[in-house]
CSV table of C-alpha atoms in Angstrom, one decimal:
chain,number,residue,atom,x,y,z
J,32,MET,CA,0.4,-17.2,-29.8
J,33,ALA,CA,0.8,-13.4,-28.3
J,34,MET,CA,-1.6,-13.2,-26.2
J,35,ILE,CA,0.8,-16.3,-24.2
J,36,PRO,CA,3.7,-14.6,-23.3
J,37,GLU,CA,1.4,-11.0,-22.5
J,38,LEU,CA,-1.1,-13.3,-20.2
J,39,ALA,CA,2.1,-15.7,-18.5
J,40,ILE,CA,3.7,-12.5,-17.6
J,41,GLN,CA,0.9,-10.3,-16.0
J,42,GLY,CA,0.2,-13.6,-14.1
J,43,VAL,CA,4.0,-14.1,-12.9
J,44,GLN,CA,3.4,-10.3,-11.5
J,45,MET,CA,0.5,-11.4,-9.5
J,46,ALA,CA,1.8,-14.2,-7.9
J,47,LEU,CA,4.9,-12.4,-7.1
J,48,VAL,CA,3.1,-9.2,-5.6
J,49,LEU,CA,1.6,-12.1,-3.3
J,50,LEU,CA,4.1,-13.8,-2.1
J,51,LEU,CA,6.8,-11.5,-2.0
J,52,ALA,CA,3.7,-9.1,0.1
J,53,PRO,CA,4.7,-10.8,4.2
J,54,LEU,CA,8.7,-10.5,3.0
J,55,LEU,CA,8.7,-6.7,1.9
J,56,THR,CA,6.7,-6.5,5.7
J,57,GLY,CA,9.7,-8.5,7.5
J,58,LEU,CA,12.4,-6.6,5.9
J,59,VAL,CA,10.4,-3.7,7.9
J,60,ARG,CA,10.8,-5.0,10.4
J,61,LYS,CA,14.3,-7.2,10.2
J,62,VAL,CA,15.7,-3.6,10.1
J,63,LYS,CA,13.5,-1.6,12.7
J,64,ALA,CA,14.8,-5.1,14.9
J,65,ARG,CA,18.2,-4.1,14.3
J,66,LEU,CA,18.6,-0.9,14.5
J,67,GLN,CA,17.4,-1.1,18.2
J,68,ARG,CA,20.0,-3.7,18.1
J,69,ARG,CA,17.7,-7.2,18.5
J,70,ARG,CA,17.9,-9.9,17.4
J,71,GLY,CA,14.5,-9.6,16.0
J,72,PRO,CA,12.3,-12.6,14.0
J,73,PRO,CA,12.9,-13.5,11.2
J,74,LEU,CA,12.4,-12.3,7.5
J,75,LEU,CA,9.9,-15.7,7.0
J,76,GLN,CA,7.9,-14.9,10.4
J,77,PRO,CA,5.0,-13.4,8.9
J,78,TYR,CA,5.0,-16.6,6.6
J,79,ARG,CA,5.0,-18.5,9.2
J,80,ASP,CA,2.4,-15.7,10.5
J,81,LEU,CA,0.0,-16.7,7.9
J,82,ARG,CA,0.1,-20.1,7.8
J,83,ARG,CA,-0.7,-20.6,12.0
J,84,LEU,CA,-3.4,-18.3,11.4
J,85,ILE,CA,-4.8,-19.9,8.7
J,86,GLY,CA,-4.8,-23.8,9.8
J,87,LYS,CA,-6.5,-22.2,13.9
J,88,GLU,CA,-10.1,-22.9,13.8
J,89,VAL,CA,-12.3,-19.2,13.2
J,90,VAL,CA,-14.4,-17.5,16.4
J,91,LEU,CA,-16.9,-15.9,15.3
J,92,ALA,CA,-19.0,-12.7,17.9
J,93,ASP,CA,-22.5,-14.5,18.5
J,94,ASN,CA,-23.9,-11.1,16.7
J,95,ALA,CA,-21.5,-11.5,14.8
J,96,SER,CA,-23.6,-11.0,10.6
J,97,TRP,CA,-22.7,-12.2,7.2
J,98,LEU,CA,-21.3,-9.0,6.3
J,99,PHE,CA,-17.8,-10.4,9.3
J,100,ARG,CA,-17.5,-12.9,7.6
J,101,VAL,CA,-17.2,-11.8,4.0
J,102,ALA,CA,-15.0,-8.9,4.7
J,103,PRO,CA,-11.9,-10.3,4.7
J,104,TYR,CA,-11.9,-12.0,1.6
J,105,MET,CA,-13.5,-9.4,-0.2
J,106,ILE,CA,-10.5,-7.0,1.5
J,107,PHE,CA,-7.9,-9.2,0.6
J,108,ALA,CA,-8.8,-9.8,-3.4
J,109,VAL,CA,-9.3,-5.8,-4.0
J,110,THR,CA,-6.4,-5.5,-2.8
J,111,TRP,CA,-5.0,-7.9,-5.0
J,112,VAL,CA,-6.6,-6.8,-8.0
J,113,ALA,CA,-5.8,-2.7,-7.1
J,114,ALA,CA,-1.0,-3.9,-6.3
J,115,SER,CA,-1.1,-6.8,-9.6
J,116,LEU,CA,-2.3,-3.5,-11.8
J,117,ILE,CA,0.7,-1.9,-10.8
J,118,PRO,CA,3.4,-1.8,-13.4
J,119,THR,CA,5.8,-3.2,-11.1
J,120,PHE,CA,8.7,-4.7,-13.5
J,121,ALA,CA,6.5,-3.8,-17.2
J,122,THR,CA,4.1,-1.7,-18.7
J,123,GLY,CA,1.8,-2.5,-21.0
J,124,LEU,CA,1.0,-5.7,-20.0
J,125,MET,CA,-2.6,-7.8,-20.4
J,126,PHE,CA,-4.8,-5.8,-17.7
J,127,SER,CA,-2.3,-2.2,-18.8
J,128,TRP,CA,-5.2,-0.6,-19.5
J,129,SER,CA,-7.2,-0.4,-16.5
J,130,GLY,CA,-4.6,-0.2,-14.2
J,131,ASP,CA,-5.4,3.6,-13.7
J,132,LEU,CA,-4.4,6.0,-10.5
J,133,ILE,CA,-8.3,6.4,-10.1
J,134,ALA,CA,-9.0,3.0,-10.7
J,135,ILE,CA,-6.5,2.3,-7.8
J,136,ALA,CA,-7.6,4.4,-5.6
J,137,ALA,CA,-11.0,3.5,-5.9
J,138,LEU,CA,-10.2,0.2,-5.0
J,139,LEU,CA,-8.5,1.0,-2.0
J,140,GLY,CA,-11.2,2.9,-1.0
J,141,SER,CA,-13.4,-0.2,-0.9
J,142,ALA,CA,-11.4,-2.3,0.8
J,143,ARG,CA,-11.6,0.6,3.2
J,144,PHE,CA,-15.3,1.1,3.3
J,145,MET,CA,-15.5,-3.0,3.2
J,146,GLN,CA,-12.9,-3.1,6.3
J,147,ALA,CA,-14.4,0.0,8.7
J,148,LEU,CA,-17.9,-1.4,8.7
J,149,ALA,CA,-16.6,-5.0,9.7
J,150,GLY,CA,-15.2,-3.0,12.7
J,151,MET,CA,-18.4,-2.1,13.4
J,152,ASP,CA,-20.3,-4.9,12.6
J,153,VAL,CA,-19.5,-6.5,16.4
J,154,GLY,CA,-21.0,-3.4,18.4
J,155,THR,CA,-17.6,-3.7,20.9
J,156,SER,CA,-16.1,-0.5,21.6
J,157,PHE,CA,-12.7,-1.2,19.6
J,158,GLY,CA,-14.1,-1.7,17.1
J,159,GLY,CA,-16.0,0.6,16.3
J,160,ILE,CA,-13.3,4.2,18.0
J,161,GLY,CA,-11.3,2.1,14.9
J,162,SER,CA,-13.5,2.6,12.6
J,163,SER,CA,-14.2,6.1,13.2
J,164,ARG,CA,-10.7,6.9,13.6
J,165,GLU,CA,-10.2,5.2,10.0
J,166,VAL,CA,-13.0,6.8,8.3
J,167,MET,CA,-11.7,10.5,9.7
J,168,ILE,CA,-8.0,9.8,8.0
J,169,ALA,CA,-9.5,8.2,5.1
J,170,SER,CA,-11.5,12.0,4.6
J,171,LEU,CA,-8.0,13.7,5.3
J,172,ALA,CA,-5.9,11.1,2.6
J,173,GLU,CA,-8.8,10.8,0.2
J,174,PRO,CA,-8.7,14.5,-1.4
J,175,ALA,CA,-4.4,14.5,-0.8
J,176,MET,CA,-4.6,11.8,-2.6
J,177,LEU,CA,-6.3,13.2,-5.8
J,178,MET,CA,-4.3,16.5,-5.5
J,179,ILE,CA,-0.6,14.0,-6.4
J,180,VAL,CA,-3.4,12.3,-9.0
J,181,LEU,CA,-3.7,15.7,-10.1
J,182,THR,CA,-0.1,16.1,-9.5
J,183,VAL,CA,1.2,13.1,-12.0
J,184,ALA,CA,-1.1,14.0,-14.2
J,185,LEU,CA,-1.0,17.5,-15.0
J,186,VAL,CA,3.2,16.1,-16.3
J,187,ALA,CA,1.4,12.4,-18.2
J,188,GLY,CA,-0.8,13.9,-19.7
J,189,SER,CA,-2.6,10.4,-18.6
J,190,THR,CA,-4.1,8.5,-15.4
J,191,GLN,CA,-2.7,5.2,-16.8
J,192,LEU,CA,0.1,3.8,-14.2
J,193,SER,CA,1.7,2.4,-17.9
J,194,THR,CA,1.6,5.8,-20.1
J,195,ILE,CA,2.9,7.5,-16.7
J,196,ALA,CA,5.3,4.5,-16.4
J,197,ASP,CA,6.7,5.9,-20.1
J,198,PHE,CA,7.0,8.9,-19.9
J,199,MET,CA,8.9,9.5,-16.5
J,200,ALA,CA,11.6,7.2,-17.4
J,201,THR,CA,12.2,9.6,-20.8
J,202,ALA,CA,14.7,12.3,-20.8
J,203,GLN,CA,11.0,14.9,-21.0
J,204,ALA,CA,9.5,14.0,-17.8
J,205,GLY,CA,13.1,15.8,-16.9
J,206,LEU,CA,13.3,17.4,-12.6
J,207,ARG,CA,9.9,19.4,-11.7
J,208,VAL,CA,9.4,21.4,-9.0
J,209,SER,CA,6.0,19.4,-8.2
J,210,LEU,CA,6.8,16.2,-8.5
J,211,ALA,CA,9.4,16.1,-5.7
J,212,LEU,CA,6.7,17.2,-3.5
J,213,GLY,CA,4.0,15.1,-5.2
J,214,LEU,CA,6.2,12.6,-3.8
J,215,VAL,CA,6.5,14.2,-0.5
J,216,ALA,CA,3.1,14.1,0.0
J,217,PHE,CA,2.6,10.5,-1.3
J,218,VAL,CA,5.1,9.5,0.9
J,219,ILE,CA,2.2,11.3,4.0
J,220,VAL,CA,0.0,9.7,2.0
J,221,ALA,CA,0.6,6.1,2.2
J,222,LEU,CA,2.6,6.1,6.1
J,223,ALA,CA,-1.4,6.6,6.6
J,224,GLU,CA,-3.1,4.0,4.5
J,225,ASN,CA,-0.9,1.9,5.8
J,226,ALA,CA,-1.6,2.1,9.2
J,227,ARG,CA,2.5,3.3,9.6
J,228,ILE,CA,4.3,5.7,11.9
J,229,PRO,CA,3.7,8.3,12.8
J,230,VAL,CA,0.5,7.6,12.0
J,231,ASP,CA,-0.2,5.0,13.7
J,232,ASN,CA,2.1,1.6,15.5
J,233,PRO,CA,1.0,-1.0,13.5
J,234,ALA,CA,3.4,-3.4,16.9
J,235,THR,CA,0.9,-1.4,19.0
J,236,HIS,CA,-2.7,-3.2,21.4
J,237,LEU,CA,-2.7,0.1,23.0
J,238,GLU,CA,-6.8,1.0,23.0
J,239,LEU,CA,-5.7,4.6,23.0
J,240,THR,CA,-4.0,5.2,20.0
J,241,MET,CA,-4.4,1.9,17.7
J,242,VAL,CA,-6.0,2.2,14.5
J,243,HIS,CA,-6.5,-0.6,12.2
J,244,GLU,CA,-5.4,-3.0,14.6
J,245,ALA,CA,-9.1,-2.1,16.6
J,246,MET,CA,-11.5,-3.3,13.8
J,247,VAL,CA,-9.9,-6.0,13.9
J,248,LEU,CA,-9.4,-8.1,16.9
J,249,GLU,CA,-12.6,-9.9,16.5
J,250,TYR,CA,-10.9,-11.8,13.3
J,251,SER,CA,-8.9,-14.4,14.2
J,252,GLY,CA,-8.0,-17.8,12.1
J,253,ARG,CA,-8.2,-18.1,8.1
J,254,HIS,CA,-10.1,-14.3,8.4
J,255,LEU,CA,-7.7,-13.0,10.2
J,256,ALA,CA,-5.1,-14.3,7.3
J,257,MET,CA,-7.5,-12.8,5.3
J,258,ILE,CA,-7.2,-9.4,6.5
J,259,ASP,CA,-2.5,-9.2,7.1
J,260,LEU,CA,-2.4,-10.4,3.6
J,261,ALA,CA,-3.7,-7.7,2.5
J,262,ALA,CA,-2.0,-5.8,5.3
J,263,PHE,CA,0.8,-6.8,3.5
J,264,LEU,CA,-0.1,-6.4,-0.1
J,265,LYS,CA,-1.2,-2.9,0.2
J,266,LEU,CA,2.7,-2.4,1.8
J,267,LEU,CA,4.4,-3.0,-1.8
J,268,LEU,CA,1.5,-1.4,-3.0
J,269,TYR,CA,2.8,1.9,-2.1
J,270,VAL,CA,5.9,0.8,-2.7
J,271,SER,CA,5.5,0.0,-5.5
J,272,LEU,CA,3.5,2.8,-7.1
J,273,ILE,CA,6.2,5.4,-5.6
J,274,GLY,CA,8.4,2.9,-8.0
J,275,CYS,CA,6.0,3.3,-10.7
J,276,LEU,CA,5.0,7.3,-11.3
J,277,PHE,CA,8.0,8.2,-9.2
J,278,PHE,CA,10.8,6.1,-10.1
J,279,PRO,CA,10.3,3.8,-13.1
J,280,PHE,CA,14.2,3.7,-14.4
J,281,GLY,CA,14.7,-0.2,-15.8
J,282,ILE,CA,10.5,-0.3,-16.6
J,283,ALA,CA,10.6,-2.8,-19.3
J,284,GLN,CA,7.9,-2.6,-22.9
J,285,SER,CA,5.8,-4.6,-23.8
J,286,GLY,CA,6.8,-7.0,-26.1
J,287,ALA,CA,10.6,-6.8,-24.8
J,288,ALA,CA,13.1,-9.7,-24.6
J,289,PRO,CA,13.2,-12.0,-21.6
J,290,GLU,CA,16.2,-10.9,-20.1
J,291,ARG,CA,14.7,-7.5,-20.6
J,292,TYR,CA,12.4,-9.3,-18.3
J,293,LEU,CA,14.5,-9.9,-15.8
J,294,PHE,CA,16.7,-7.3,-15.6
J,295,ALA,CA,13.1,-5.4,-14.2
J,296,LEU,CA,12.1,-8.2,-12.1
J,297,MET,CA,15.3,-8.1,-10.0
J,298,LEU,CA,15.8,-3.8,-10.5
J,299,TRP,CA,11.3,-3.9,-8.6
J,300,LEU,CA,13.2,-6.5,-5.8
J,301,ALA,CA,16.1,-4.0,-5.1
J,302,LYS,CA,12.9,-0.7,-5.0
J,303,LEU,CA,11.4,-2.7,-2.5
J,304,ILE,CA,14.2,-4.0,-0.4
J,305,VAL,CA,15.3,0.2,-0.6
J,306,GLY,CA,11.9,1.2,0.0
J,307,GLY,CA,11.7,-1.7,3.4
J,308,VAL,CA,14.9,-0.4,4.2
J,309,LEU,CA,14.0,3.7,4.1
J,310,LEU,CA,11.1,2.7,5.9
J,311,GLY,CA,11.9,0.5,9.1
J,312,VAL,CA,14.7,4.0,9.3
J,313,PHE,CA,12.1,6.2,9.0
J,314,GLU,CA,10.0,4.8,11.6
J,315,MET,CA,13.0,4.0,14.0
J,316,SER,CA,14.0,8.0,13.5
J,317,VAL,CA,10.2,9.5,14.9
J,318,ALA,CA,7.6,9.0,17.5
J,319,LYS,CA,4.1,8.7,17.0
J,320,MET,CA,1.6,11.2,17.0
J,321,ARG,CA,-0.9,11.6,19.1
J,322,VAL,CA,-4.5,11.5,16.6
J,323,PHE,CA,-5.7,14.7,16.8
J,324,ARG,CA,-2.7,16.0,15.4
J,325,VAL,CA,-3.3,13.8,11.7
J,326,PRO,CA,-4.7,15.9,10.7
J,327,ASN,CA,-2.6,18.7,10.4
J,328,PHE,CA,0.3,15.9,9.9
J,329,LEU,CA,-2.4,15.0,6.2
J,330,GLY,CA,-3.0,18.7,5.7
J,331,ALA,CA,0.6,19.5,4.6
J,332,ALA,CA,0.6,16.3,2.5
J,333,PHE,CA,-2.9,18.3,1.2
J,334,MET,CA,-1.2,21.6,0.6
J,335,LEU,CA,1.9,19.7,-1.3
J,336,GLY,CA,0.3,18.7,-3.8
J,337,LEU,CA,-2.8,21.8,-4.5
J,338,LEU,CA,0.9,23.7,-4.3
J,339,GLY,CA,3.1,20.9,-7.1
J,340,VAL,CA,-0.7,21.5,-8.8
J,341,LEU,CA,-0.8,25.4,-9.1
J,342,LEU,CA,3.4,25.5,-10.1
J,343,LEU,CA,2.1,23.1,-13.0
J,344,PHE,CA,-0.8,25.7,-14.0
J,345,VAL,CA,2.4,28.3,-13.4
J,346,SER,CA,5.0,26.9,-15.4
J,347,GLN,CA,2.5,25.5,-18.4
J,348,GLY,CA,0.8,29.3,-18.9
J,349,MET,CA,-2.9,28.3,-17.9
């Protein structure tokens, strides 16, 4: 009988990440609009866009293969699974054993691989440009991500997210320079992975600058809705991952009282709001960089992660 409450809490988390992902994107857009002294779209506009796209007919190119049709559903499913494995408001859930940092990186890499293939499938110039740029960014972001994983794993002694969150919430973790460097590096990687400013602009359709949008120009209808929802989930995933790794305060442990789960849920929502507001403010404070400067940007993330690992080696006498 103890399995039923754990399964119910896991199901609630899976539903919440799916339902709140568009709202987080709507919050970022609203913050950016208000900083520009515009009214901006409503917070619920992403939900309306998804409903509109689902109701539209799918238009396919004549030379589109089965991969082009299947990729949106696979990208959405993989991203949803990855987002559901992160301890958002509770640790020790039913599938926490599979919530590993390396597994999360592998799932996101699989989704990126499928999206790059789908972008090249039809054979348009925009799709090829977007896919090549996406792979270039991924080849730089993934080594930096592995350095961050190694930094956190050396501190917590594990790559499992529940174990890391439980350790970071204790006084034993303390304030470490290596974790601060890892946090800055992780923010840089998150901006690149989510196609945010300064690496990419999700609101642009200028062919010389777009990366993510270039790969999905040929999609329409429910296929585009699945890709957009996967992008919303990916943004929520990274914000939740930052909260889990570096700010895990308030996360409920397995077997906690119902009111403890409710309090942890409220704290997670507060973290999402803070993350969305900070992202909107940051994107309004910087300009998009040129594509050839992206390697320097992500190279800084790799060096910060590497410096964090070296500091841990030195402090532990390895």
